[in-house]
Amino acid sequence: EVQLVESGGNLVQPGGSLRLSCVASGFTFNSYWMHWVRQAPGKGLVWVSRITNDGSSTTYADSVKGRFTISRDNAKNTLYLQMNSLRADDTAVYYCARGHIIGYYWDYWGQGTLVTVSS
Amino acid sequence: QSALTQPPSVSGSPGQSVTISCTGTSSDVGSYNRVSWYQQPPGTAPKLMIYDVSNRPSGVPDRFSGSKSGNTASLTISGLQAEDEADYYCSSYTSSITYVFGTGTKVTVL
């Protein structure tokens, strides 16, 4: 059974940093591209970032470019999102999602972890 | 990248059909058959319902169907059931090598 379990969400002050983790199981992690998607309270889904299966290429939404860094450790089956210079509008539930192996969509999602940026 | 445009809400009685539109641009929906749809009941993670415009993953009822014309994609739920009540989001790959979601549509079963 495919499972994605996020952790690391917390309350952080504006300008602070946080690292999210997503532990994957039930599939060959190093074969899949992985993504982060976020959802502000009561709002819609927003794509944040993507990393290729070997970690050689990353892409970011304009809203987080230069502040967030996506990475992965295939030996630990773990995806990361390092978030720096956090702002109030980064407050959201952050989901990790598996990109389909031959497609441009997400076939499995984690349950999400809440990041709150507030003083 | 601006969000794709969806109606805020649609509703229907059990057994009826509802259609949700998803309007983008020639840089996303209009250029790629890479439109997918997700169902999100309150407090839960999104679930894939349609991929590549009109394909259903295993386990998704055939009451759900997708289509596309020009810059607009659509999700139709036929034979609406109470369990279909949820938020629905479309998504598309874009020419910027990124992804964009729709604004979301709340489906209410009357």
Coordinates of C-alpha atoms in Angstrom, one line a residue:
Chain A
E1 CA 0.0 0.0 0.0
V2 CA 1.3 3.4 -1.0
Q3 CA 1.7 5.7 2.0
L4 CA 3.0 9.3 2.2
V5 CA 3.4 10.7 5.7
E6 CA 4.3 14.4 6.2
S7 CA 5.7 15.9 9.3
G8 CA 7.4 19.1 10.5
G9 CA 4.6 21.5 10.4
N10 CA 4.5 24.1 13.2
L11 CA 3.9 27.6 14.3
V12 CA 6.8 29.9 13.1
Q13 CA 7.4 33.6 13.2
P14 CA 7.5 35.7 10.0
G15 CA 11.0 35.6 8.6
G16 CA 11.7 32.2 10.2
S17 CA 12.5 28.8 8.7
L18 CA 11.0 25.3 8.8
R19 CA 11.8 22.0 7.1
L20 CA 9.0 19.6 6.2
S21 CA 9.5 15.9 5.6
C22 CA 7.5 13.3 3.8
V23 CA 8.3 9.6 4.3
A24 CA 7.2 7.3 1.5
S25 CA 6.5 3.6 1.6
G26 CA 4.8 1.0 -0.5
F27 CA 6.5 1.8 -3.8
T28 CA 9.9 2.3 -5.4
F29 CA 10.5 5.9 -4.2
N30 CA 13.5 6.5 -6.5
S31 CA 11.4 5.9 -9.6
Y32 CA 9.0 8.7 -9.1
W33 CA 9.0 12.5 -9.3
M34 CA 7.6 14.1 -6.1
H35 CA 5.7 17.3 -5.5
W36 CA 4.6 19.6 -2.7
V37 CA 1.2 21.2 -2.9
R38 CA -0.3 23.6 -0.4
Q39 CA -3.7 24.8 0.7
A40 CA -4.3 27.9 2.8
P41 CA -7.1 27.6 5.3
G42 CA -10.4 27.7 3.5
K43 CA -8.7 28.3 0.1
G44 CA -7.8 26.2 -3.0
L45 CA -4.9 24.0 -3.9
V46 CA -1.7 25.6 -5.1
W47 CA 1.3 23.7 -6.6
V48 CA 4.5 24.6 -4.9
S49 CA 7.4 22.5 -6.2
R50 CA 8.6 19.4 -8.0
I51 CA 11.7 17.2 -8.0
T52 CA 12.7 14.5 -10.4
N53 CA 13.2 11.0 -9.3
D54 CA 17.0 11.3 -9.0
G55 CA 16.9 14.8 -7.6
S56 CA 18.8 16.3 -10.5
S57 CA 16.1 18.8 -11.5
T58 CA 13.7 21.0 -9.5
T59 CA 11.0 23.5 -10.3
Y60 CA 9.2 26.0 -8.2
A61 CA 6.1 28.2 -8.2
D62 CA 7.1 31.9 -8.6
S63 CA 5.6 32.6 -5.1
V64 CA 8.3 30.5 -3.4
K65 CA 11.2 30.7 -5.8
G66 CA 14.4 31.7 -3.9
R67 CA 12.9 31.0 -0.5
F68 CA 11.9 27.3 -0.6
T69 CA 14.2 24.3 -1.6
I70 CA 12.9 20.9 -2.4
S71 CA 15.2 17.9 -2.0
R72 CA 15.1 14.1 -1.4
D73 CA 17.0 11.3 0.1
N74 CA 16.3 8.2 -1.9
A75 CA 18.2 6.0 0.6
K76 CA 15.7 7.1 3.3
N77 CA 12.6 7.3 1.0
T78 CA 12.1 10.8 2.2
L79 CA 11.1 14.1 0.5
Y80 CA 11.9 17.4 2.0
L81 CA 10.9 21.1 1.7
Q82 CA 13.2 23.6 3.3
M83 CA 11.2 26.8 3.8
N84 CA 13.1 30.1 4.6
S85 CA 12.0 33.7 4.9
L86 CA 8.5 32.6 5.7
R87 CA 5.6 35.0 5.3
A88 CA 2.1 35.1 6.7
D89 CA 0.7 34.0 3.2
D90 CA 2.8 30.8 3.4
T91 CA 0.3 29.6 6.1
A92 CA -1.2 26.4 4.8
V93 CA -1.5 22.7 4.9
Y94 CA 1.4 21.3 2.9
Y95 CA 0.8 18.0 1.1
C96 CA 3.4 15.8 -0.5
A97 CA 2.1 14.1 -3.6
R98 CA 3.5 11.4 -5.9
G99 CA 3.7 12.3 -9.6
H100 CA 2.5 9.5 -11.8
I101 CA 5.4 7.7 -13.4
I102 CA 4.4 8.6 -17.0
G103 CA 2.0 11.4 -16.5
Y104 CA 1.5 15.0 -15.3
Y105 CA -0.8 14.4 -12.4
W106 CA -0.7 13.2 -8.8
D107 CA -1.9 9.7 -8.0
Y108 CA -1.2 9.6 -4.3
W109 CA -1.3 12.3 -1.6
G110 CA -0.2 12.5 2.0
Q111 CA -2.6 13.7 4.8
G112 CA -0.8 17.0 5.0
T113 CA 1.0 19.0 7.7
L114 CA 0.0 22.5 8.9
V115 CA 2.4 25.4 8.7
T116 CA 1.3 28.6 10.5
V117 CA 3.3 31.7 10.1
S118 CA 2.4 34.3 12.7
S119 CA 3.9 36.5 15.4
Chain B
Q1 CA 0.6 31.8 -13.3
S2 CA -3.0 32.6 -12.6
A3 CA -5.3 29.9 -11.3
L4 CA -7.7 28.2 -13.7
T5 CA -11.2 29.5 -13.5
Q6 CA -14.0 27.2 -12.0
P7 CA -17.5 28.1 -10.9
P8 CA -17.6 28.5 -7.1
S9 CA -20.4 26.1 -6.7
V10 CA -22.8 23.7 -8.5
S11 CA -25.6 21.7 -7.2
G12 CA -28.0 19.0 -8.2
S13 CA -30.5 16.5 -6.9
P14 CA -29.6 12.8 -6.6
G15 CA -29.6 11.1 -10.0
Q16 CA -29.1 14.3 -11.9
S17 CA -26.0 15.3 -13.8
V18 CA -23.7 18.3 -13.0
T19 CA -20.9 19.7 -15.1
I20 CA -17.9 21.7 -13.7
S21 CA -16.0 23.9 -16.1
C22 CA -12.3 24.7 -15.9
T23 CA -11.1 27.6 -18.1
G24 CA -7.4 28.3 -18.7
T25 CA -5.4 29.8 -21.5
S26 CA -3.4 28.7 -24.5
S27 CA -0.4 28.3 -22.2
D28 CA -2.0 25.5 -20.1
V29 CA -5.3 23.8 -20.8
G30 CA -5.3 24.8 -24.4
S31 CA -1.9 23.5 -25.2
Y32 CA -1.8 20.2 -23.3
N33 CA -4.0 17.2 -22.8
R34 CA -2.6 17.2 -19.2
V35 CA -5.7 18.1 -17.4
S36 CA -6.6 16.2 -14.2
W37 CA -9.4 16.5 -11.7
Y38 CA -9.4 16.0 -7.9
Q39 CA -12.1 15.4 -5.3
Q40 CA -11.6 16.7 -1.8
P41 CA -14.2 16.1 0.9
P42 CA -13.9 18.4 3.9
G43 CA -10.8 17.8 6.0
T44 CA -9.3 15.2 3.7
A45 CA -6.5 15.0 1.1
P46 CA -7.4 15.4 -2.6
K47 CA -8.2 12.2 -4.5
L48 CA -7.4 11.8 -8.2
M49 CA -10.7 11.3 -10.3
I50 CA -9.7 12.0 -13.9
Y51 CA -6.3 12.3 -15.6
D52 CA -5.1 13.3 -19.1
V53 CA -8.5 15.0 -19.7
S54 CA -10.7 12.0 -19.8
N55 CA -9.1 8.9 -18.3
R56 CA -10.4 7.4 -15.0
P57 CA -8.1 5.7 -12.6
S58 CA -9.0 2.2 -11.4
G59 CA -11.7 2.4 -8.7
V60 CA -13.3 5.7 -9.8
P61 CA -16.9 5.2 -10.8
D62 CA -17.8 5.6 -14.5
R63 CA -20.3 8.3 -13.4
F64 CA -17.3 10.6 -13.6
S65 CA -16.2 11.7 -17.0
G66 CA -13.9 14.5 -18.4
S67 CA -13.6 16.4 -21.7
K68 CA -11.9 19.4 -23.2
S69 CA -12.6 21.9 -25.9
G70 CA -10.1 24.7 -26.6
N71 CA -9.0 26.4 -23.4
T72 CA -11.8 24.8 -21.3
A73 CA -11.9 21.4 -19.7
S74 CA -15.0 19.9 -18.0
L75 CA -15.9 17.3 -15.4
T76 CA -19.3 15.8 -15.5
I77 CA -20.8 13.7 -12.7
S78 CA -23.8 11.7 -14.0
G79 CA -26.3 10.1 -11.6
L80 CA -25.2 12.3 -8.7
Q81 CA -25.0 10.6 -5.4
A82 CA -24.8 12.0 -1.8
E83 CA -21.2 10.7 -1.5
D84 CA -20.2 13.0 -4.4
E85 CA -20.6 16.1 -2.2
A86 CA -17.1 17.6 -2.0
D87 CA -14.8 20.3 -3.5
Y88 CA -13.4 19.6 -6.9
Y89 CA -10.3 21.0 -8.4
C90 CA -8.9 20.8 -11.9
S91 CA -5.2 21.1 -12.7
S92 CA -3.1 21.5 -15.8
Y93 CA 0.5 21.3 -16.8
T94 CA 1.8 24.6 -18.2
S95 CA 4.2 25.9 -20.8
S96 CA 6.4 27.2 -17.9
I97 CA 7.1 23.6 -16.9
T98 CA 4.9 24.2 -13.8
Y99 CA 1.4 23.2 -12.8
V100 CA -1.7 25.2 -12.0
F101 CA -4.9 24.3 -10.2
G102 CA -8.3 25.6 -10.6
T103 CA -10.1 27.9 -8.1
G104 CA -12.2 25.0 -6.9
T105 CA -15.9 24.1 -7.1
K106 CA -18.1 23.0 -4.3
V107 CA -20.6 20.3 -5.4
T108 CA -23.8 20.2 -3.3
V109 CA -26.2 17.3 -3.5
L110 CA -29.7 18.7 -2.7

